[in-house]
Short mmCIF file of N, CA, C and O and ligand atoms in Angstrom, two decimals:
data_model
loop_
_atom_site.label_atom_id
_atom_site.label_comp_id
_atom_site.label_asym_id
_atom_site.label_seq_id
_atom_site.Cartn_x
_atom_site.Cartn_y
_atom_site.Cartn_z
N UNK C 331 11.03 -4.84 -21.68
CA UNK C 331 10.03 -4.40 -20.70
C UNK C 331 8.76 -5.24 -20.78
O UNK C 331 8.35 -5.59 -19.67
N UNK C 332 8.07 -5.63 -21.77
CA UNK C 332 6.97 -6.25 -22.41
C UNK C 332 7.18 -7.78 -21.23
O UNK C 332 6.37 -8.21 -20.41
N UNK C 333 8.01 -8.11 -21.45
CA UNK C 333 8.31 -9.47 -20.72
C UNK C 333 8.14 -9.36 -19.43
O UNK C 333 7.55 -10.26 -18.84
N UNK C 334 8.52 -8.45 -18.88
CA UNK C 334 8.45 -7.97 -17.17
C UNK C 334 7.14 -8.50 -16.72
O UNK C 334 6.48 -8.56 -17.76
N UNK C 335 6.57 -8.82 -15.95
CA UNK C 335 5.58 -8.60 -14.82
C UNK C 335 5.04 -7.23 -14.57
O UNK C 335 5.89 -6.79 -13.79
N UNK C 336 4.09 -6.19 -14.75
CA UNK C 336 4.61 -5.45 -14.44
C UNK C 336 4.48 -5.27 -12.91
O UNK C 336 4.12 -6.14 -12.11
N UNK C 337 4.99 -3.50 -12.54
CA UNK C 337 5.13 -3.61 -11.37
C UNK C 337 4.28 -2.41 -10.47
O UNK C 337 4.33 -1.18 -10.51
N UNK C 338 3.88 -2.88 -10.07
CA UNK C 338 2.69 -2.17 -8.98
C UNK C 338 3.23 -1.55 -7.91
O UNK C 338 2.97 -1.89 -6.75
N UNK C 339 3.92 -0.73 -8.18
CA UNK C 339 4.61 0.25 -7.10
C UNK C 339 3.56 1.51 -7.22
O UNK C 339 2.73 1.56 -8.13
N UNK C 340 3.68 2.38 -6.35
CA UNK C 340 3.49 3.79 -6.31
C UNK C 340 4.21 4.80 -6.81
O UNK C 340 5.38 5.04 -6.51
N UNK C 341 3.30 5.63 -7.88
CA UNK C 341 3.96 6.98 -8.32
C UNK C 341 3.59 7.97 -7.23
O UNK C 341 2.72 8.15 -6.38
N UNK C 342 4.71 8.54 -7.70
CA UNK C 342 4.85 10.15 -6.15
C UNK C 342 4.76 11.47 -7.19
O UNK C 342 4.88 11.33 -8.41
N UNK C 343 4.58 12.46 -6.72
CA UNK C 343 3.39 12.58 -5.17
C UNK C 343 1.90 11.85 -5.12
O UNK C 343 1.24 11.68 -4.09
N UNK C 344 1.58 11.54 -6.20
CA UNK C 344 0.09 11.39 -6.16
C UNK C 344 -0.27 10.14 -5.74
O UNK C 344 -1.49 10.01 -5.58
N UNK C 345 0.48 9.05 -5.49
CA UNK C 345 0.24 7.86 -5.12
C UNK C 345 -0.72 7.03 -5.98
O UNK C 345 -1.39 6.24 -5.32
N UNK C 346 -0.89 7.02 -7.01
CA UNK C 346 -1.61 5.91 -7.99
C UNK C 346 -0.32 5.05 -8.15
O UNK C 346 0.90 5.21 -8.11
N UNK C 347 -1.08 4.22 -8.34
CA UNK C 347 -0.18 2.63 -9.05
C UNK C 347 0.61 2.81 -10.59
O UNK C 347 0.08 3.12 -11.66
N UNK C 348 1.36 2.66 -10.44
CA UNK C 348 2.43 3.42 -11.63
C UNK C 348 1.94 2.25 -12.67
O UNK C 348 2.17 2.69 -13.79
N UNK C 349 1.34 0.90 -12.77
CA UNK C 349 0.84 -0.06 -13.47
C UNK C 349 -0.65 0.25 -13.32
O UNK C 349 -0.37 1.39 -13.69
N UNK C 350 -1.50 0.29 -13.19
CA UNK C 350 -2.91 0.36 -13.19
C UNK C 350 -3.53 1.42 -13.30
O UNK C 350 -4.48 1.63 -14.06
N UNK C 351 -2.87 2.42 -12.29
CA UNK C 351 -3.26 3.88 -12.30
C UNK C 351 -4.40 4.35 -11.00
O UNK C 351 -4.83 5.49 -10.85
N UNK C 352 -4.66 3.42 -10.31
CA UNK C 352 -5.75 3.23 -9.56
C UNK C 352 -4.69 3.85 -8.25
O UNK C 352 -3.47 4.03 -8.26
N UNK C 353 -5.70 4.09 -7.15
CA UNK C 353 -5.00 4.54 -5.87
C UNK C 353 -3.91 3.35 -5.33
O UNK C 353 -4.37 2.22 -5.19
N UNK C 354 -2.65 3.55 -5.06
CA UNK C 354 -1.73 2.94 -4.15
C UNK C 354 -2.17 2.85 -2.97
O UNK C 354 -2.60 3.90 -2.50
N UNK C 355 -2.24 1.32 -1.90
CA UNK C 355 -2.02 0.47 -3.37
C UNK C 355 -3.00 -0.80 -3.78
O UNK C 355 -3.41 -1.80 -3.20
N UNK C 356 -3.10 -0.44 -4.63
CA UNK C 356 -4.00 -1.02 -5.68
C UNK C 356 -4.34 -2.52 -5.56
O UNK C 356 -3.46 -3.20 -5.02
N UNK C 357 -5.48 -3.17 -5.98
CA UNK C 357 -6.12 -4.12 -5.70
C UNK C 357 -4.87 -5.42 -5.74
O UNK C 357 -4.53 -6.27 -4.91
N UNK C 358 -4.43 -5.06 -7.16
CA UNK C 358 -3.21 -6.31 -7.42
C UNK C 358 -1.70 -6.05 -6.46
O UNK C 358 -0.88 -6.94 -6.25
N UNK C 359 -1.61 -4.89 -6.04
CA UNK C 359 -0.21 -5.25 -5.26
C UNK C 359 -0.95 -5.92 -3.50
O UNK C 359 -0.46 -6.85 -2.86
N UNK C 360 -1.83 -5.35 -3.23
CA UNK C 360 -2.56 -5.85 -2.50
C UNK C 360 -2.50 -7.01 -2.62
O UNK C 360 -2.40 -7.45 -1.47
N UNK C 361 -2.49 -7.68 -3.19
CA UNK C 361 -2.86 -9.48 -3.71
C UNK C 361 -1.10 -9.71 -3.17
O UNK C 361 -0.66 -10.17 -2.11
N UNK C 362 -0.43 -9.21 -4.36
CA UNK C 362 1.16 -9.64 -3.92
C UNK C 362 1.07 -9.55 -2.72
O UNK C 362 0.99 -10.70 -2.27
N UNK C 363 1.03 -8.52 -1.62
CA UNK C 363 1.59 -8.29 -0.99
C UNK C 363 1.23 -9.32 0.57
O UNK C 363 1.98 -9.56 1.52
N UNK C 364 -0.39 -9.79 0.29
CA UNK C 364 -0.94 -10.79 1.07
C UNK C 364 0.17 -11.83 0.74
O UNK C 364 0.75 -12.41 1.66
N UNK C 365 0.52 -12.10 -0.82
CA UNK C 365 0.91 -13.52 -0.60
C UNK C 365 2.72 -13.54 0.06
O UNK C 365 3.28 -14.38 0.76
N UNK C 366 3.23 -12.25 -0.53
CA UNK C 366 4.12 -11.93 0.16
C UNK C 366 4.86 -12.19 1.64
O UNK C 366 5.85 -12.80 2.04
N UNK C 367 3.77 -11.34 2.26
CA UNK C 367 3.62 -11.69 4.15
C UNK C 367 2.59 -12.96 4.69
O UNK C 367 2.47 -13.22 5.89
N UNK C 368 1.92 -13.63 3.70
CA UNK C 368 1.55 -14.59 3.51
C UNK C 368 0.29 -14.23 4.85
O UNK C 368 -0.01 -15.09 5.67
N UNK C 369 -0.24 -13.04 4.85
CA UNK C 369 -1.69 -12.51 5.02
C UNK C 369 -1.51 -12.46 6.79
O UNK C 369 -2.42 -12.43 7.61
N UNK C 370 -0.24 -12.46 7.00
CA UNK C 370 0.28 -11.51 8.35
C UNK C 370 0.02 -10.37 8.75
O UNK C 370 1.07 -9.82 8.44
N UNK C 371 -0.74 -9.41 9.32
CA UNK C 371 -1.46 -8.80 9.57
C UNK C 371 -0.04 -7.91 10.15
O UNK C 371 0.26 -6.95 9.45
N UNK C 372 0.59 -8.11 11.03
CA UNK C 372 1.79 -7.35 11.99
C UNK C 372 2.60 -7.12 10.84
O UNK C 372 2.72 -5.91 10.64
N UNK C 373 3.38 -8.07 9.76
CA UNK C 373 4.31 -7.83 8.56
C UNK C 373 4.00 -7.16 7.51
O UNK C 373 4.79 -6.67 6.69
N UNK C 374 2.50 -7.11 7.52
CA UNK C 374 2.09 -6.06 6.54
C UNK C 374 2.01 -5.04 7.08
O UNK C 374 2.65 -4.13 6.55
N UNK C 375 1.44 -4.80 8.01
CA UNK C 375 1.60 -3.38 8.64
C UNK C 375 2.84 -2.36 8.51
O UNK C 375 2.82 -1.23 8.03
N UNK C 376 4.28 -3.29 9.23
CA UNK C 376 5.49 -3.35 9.10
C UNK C 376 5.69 -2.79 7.82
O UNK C 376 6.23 -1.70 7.61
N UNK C 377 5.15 -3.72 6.81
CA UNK C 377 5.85 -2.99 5.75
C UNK C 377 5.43 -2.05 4.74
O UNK C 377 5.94 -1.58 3.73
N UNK C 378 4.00 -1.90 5.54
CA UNK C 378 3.59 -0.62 4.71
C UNK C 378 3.67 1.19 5.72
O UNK C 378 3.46 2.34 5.34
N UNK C 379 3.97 0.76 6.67
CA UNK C 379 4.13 1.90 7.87
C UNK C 379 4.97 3.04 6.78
O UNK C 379 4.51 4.03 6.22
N UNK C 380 6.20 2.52 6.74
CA UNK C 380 6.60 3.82 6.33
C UNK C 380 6.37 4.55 5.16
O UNK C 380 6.80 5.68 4.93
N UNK C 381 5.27 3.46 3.98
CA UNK C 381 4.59 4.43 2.67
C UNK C 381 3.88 5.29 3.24
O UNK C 381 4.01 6.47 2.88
N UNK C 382 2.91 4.93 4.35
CA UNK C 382 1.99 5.69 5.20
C UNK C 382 2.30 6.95 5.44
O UNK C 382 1.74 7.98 5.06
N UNK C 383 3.58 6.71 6.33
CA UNK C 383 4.31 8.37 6.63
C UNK C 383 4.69 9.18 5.63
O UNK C 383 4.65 10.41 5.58
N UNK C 384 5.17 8.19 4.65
CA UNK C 384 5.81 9.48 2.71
C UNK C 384 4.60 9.92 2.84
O UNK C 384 4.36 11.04 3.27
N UNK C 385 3.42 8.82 2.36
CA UNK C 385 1.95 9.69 1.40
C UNK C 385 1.38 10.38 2.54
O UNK C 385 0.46 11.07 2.09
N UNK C 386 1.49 10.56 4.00
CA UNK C 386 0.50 11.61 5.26
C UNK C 386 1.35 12.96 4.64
O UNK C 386 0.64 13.96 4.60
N UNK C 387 2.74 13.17 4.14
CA UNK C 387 3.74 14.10 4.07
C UNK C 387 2.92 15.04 2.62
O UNK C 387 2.61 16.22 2.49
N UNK C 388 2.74 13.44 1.44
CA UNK C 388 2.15 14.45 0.23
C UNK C 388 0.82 14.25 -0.24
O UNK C 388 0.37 14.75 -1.27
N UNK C 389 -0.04 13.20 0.82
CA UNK C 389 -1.32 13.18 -0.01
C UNK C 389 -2.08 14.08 1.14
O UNK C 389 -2.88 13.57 1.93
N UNK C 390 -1.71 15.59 1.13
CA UNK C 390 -2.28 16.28 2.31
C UNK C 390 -3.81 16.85 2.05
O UNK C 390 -4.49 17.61 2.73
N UNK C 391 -4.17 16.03 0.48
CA UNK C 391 -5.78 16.78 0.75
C UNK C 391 -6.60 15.71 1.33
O UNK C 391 -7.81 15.90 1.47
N UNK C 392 -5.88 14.27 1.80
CA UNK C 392 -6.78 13.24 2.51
C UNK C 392 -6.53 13.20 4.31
O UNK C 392 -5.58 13.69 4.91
N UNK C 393 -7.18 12.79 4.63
CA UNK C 393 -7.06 12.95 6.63
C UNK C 393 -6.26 11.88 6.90
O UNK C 393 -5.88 11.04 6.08
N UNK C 394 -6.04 11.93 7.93
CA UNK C 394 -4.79 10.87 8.61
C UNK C 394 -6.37 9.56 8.48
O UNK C 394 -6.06 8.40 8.19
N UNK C 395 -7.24 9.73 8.62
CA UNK C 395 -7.86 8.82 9.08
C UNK C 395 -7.84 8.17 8.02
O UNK C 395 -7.16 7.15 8.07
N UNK C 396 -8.74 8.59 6.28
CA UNK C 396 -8.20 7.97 5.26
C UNK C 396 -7.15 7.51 4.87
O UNK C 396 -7.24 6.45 4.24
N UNK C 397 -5.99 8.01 5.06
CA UNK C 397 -5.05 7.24 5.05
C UNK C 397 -5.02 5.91 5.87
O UNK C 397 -5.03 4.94 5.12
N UNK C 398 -4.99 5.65 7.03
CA UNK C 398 -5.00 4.68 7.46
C UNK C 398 -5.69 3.49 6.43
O UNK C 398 -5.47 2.37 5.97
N UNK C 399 -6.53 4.42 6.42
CA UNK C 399 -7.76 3.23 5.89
C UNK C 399 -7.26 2.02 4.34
O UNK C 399 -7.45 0.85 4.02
N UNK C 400 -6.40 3.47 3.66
CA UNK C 400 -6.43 3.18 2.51
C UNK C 400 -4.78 1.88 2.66
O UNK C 400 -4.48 0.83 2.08
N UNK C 401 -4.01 2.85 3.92
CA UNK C 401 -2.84 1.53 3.55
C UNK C 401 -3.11 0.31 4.50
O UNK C 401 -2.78 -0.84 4.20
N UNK C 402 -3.84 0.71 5.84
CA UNK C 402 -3.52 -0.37 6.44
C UNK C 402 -4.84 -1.06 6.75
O UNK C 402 -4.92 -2.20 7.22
N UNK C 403 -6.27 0.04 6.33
CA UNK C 403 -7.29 -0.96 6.70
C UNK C 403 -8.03 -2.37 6.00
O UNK C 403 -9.00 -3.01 6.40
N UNK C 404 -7.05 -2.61 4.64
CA UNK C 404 -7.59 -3.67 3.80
C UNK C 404 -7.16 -4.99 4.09
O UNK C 404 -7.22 -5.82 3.18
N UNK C 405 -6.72 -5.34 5.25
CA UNK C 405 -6.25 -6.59 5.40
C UNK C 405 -6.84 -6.64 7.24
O UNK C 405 -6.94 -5.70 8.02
N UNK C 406 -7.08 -7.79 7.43
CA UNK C 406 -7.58 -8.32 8.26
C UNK C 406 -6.59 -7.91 9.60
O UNK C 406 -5.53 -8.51 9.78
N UNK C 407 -6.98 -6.95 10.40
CA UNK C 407 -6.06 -6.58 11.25
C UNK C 407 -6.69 -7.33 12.72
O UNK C 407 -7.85 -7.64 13.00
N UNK C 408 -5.57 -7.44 13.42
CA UNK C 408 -5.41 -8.48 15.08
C UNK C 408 -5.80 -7.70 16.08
O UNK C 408 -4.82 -7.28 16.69
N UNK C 409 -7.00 -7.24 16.61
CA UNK C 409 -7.35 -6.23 17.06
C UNK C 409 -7.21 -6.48 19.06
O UNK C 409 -7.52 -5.57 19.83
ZN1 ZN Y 547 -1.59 -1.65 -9.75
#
């Protein structure tokens, strides 16, 4: 395990970063995930849409609006 990378996924229900502990998702998967979609604004969206819909289901003490904010407003969106 030590050797791994670790990995910056989301723990459920509460949505912290199962590596950092910080809110999902977290500054460093954030980073992956720019270099990932290589800072595609439509592919990130894409591929965070459906965490959006799990955590609206269990992070019900935050508003739809925070949510947004938290998965999809950190990247430079094509307005
Ligand atoms: Zn993390």
């Amino acid at each position: 395990m030590a050797d791994q990378p670790a990995l910056h996924g989301p723990s459920r229900p509460d949505w912290a970063c199962i590596a950092c502990g910080t809110p999902w998702p977290c500054l460093m998967r954030r980073r992956q995930l720019k270099e990932l979609c290589q800072c595609d604004p439509d592919v990130l969206r894409r591929y965070l849409t459906p965490y959006l819909q799990v955590a609206r289901t269990e992070l019900t003490e935050l508003t739809a609006e925070q949510l947004d904010d938290r998965f999809l407003g950190w990247f430079g969106e094509r307005s």
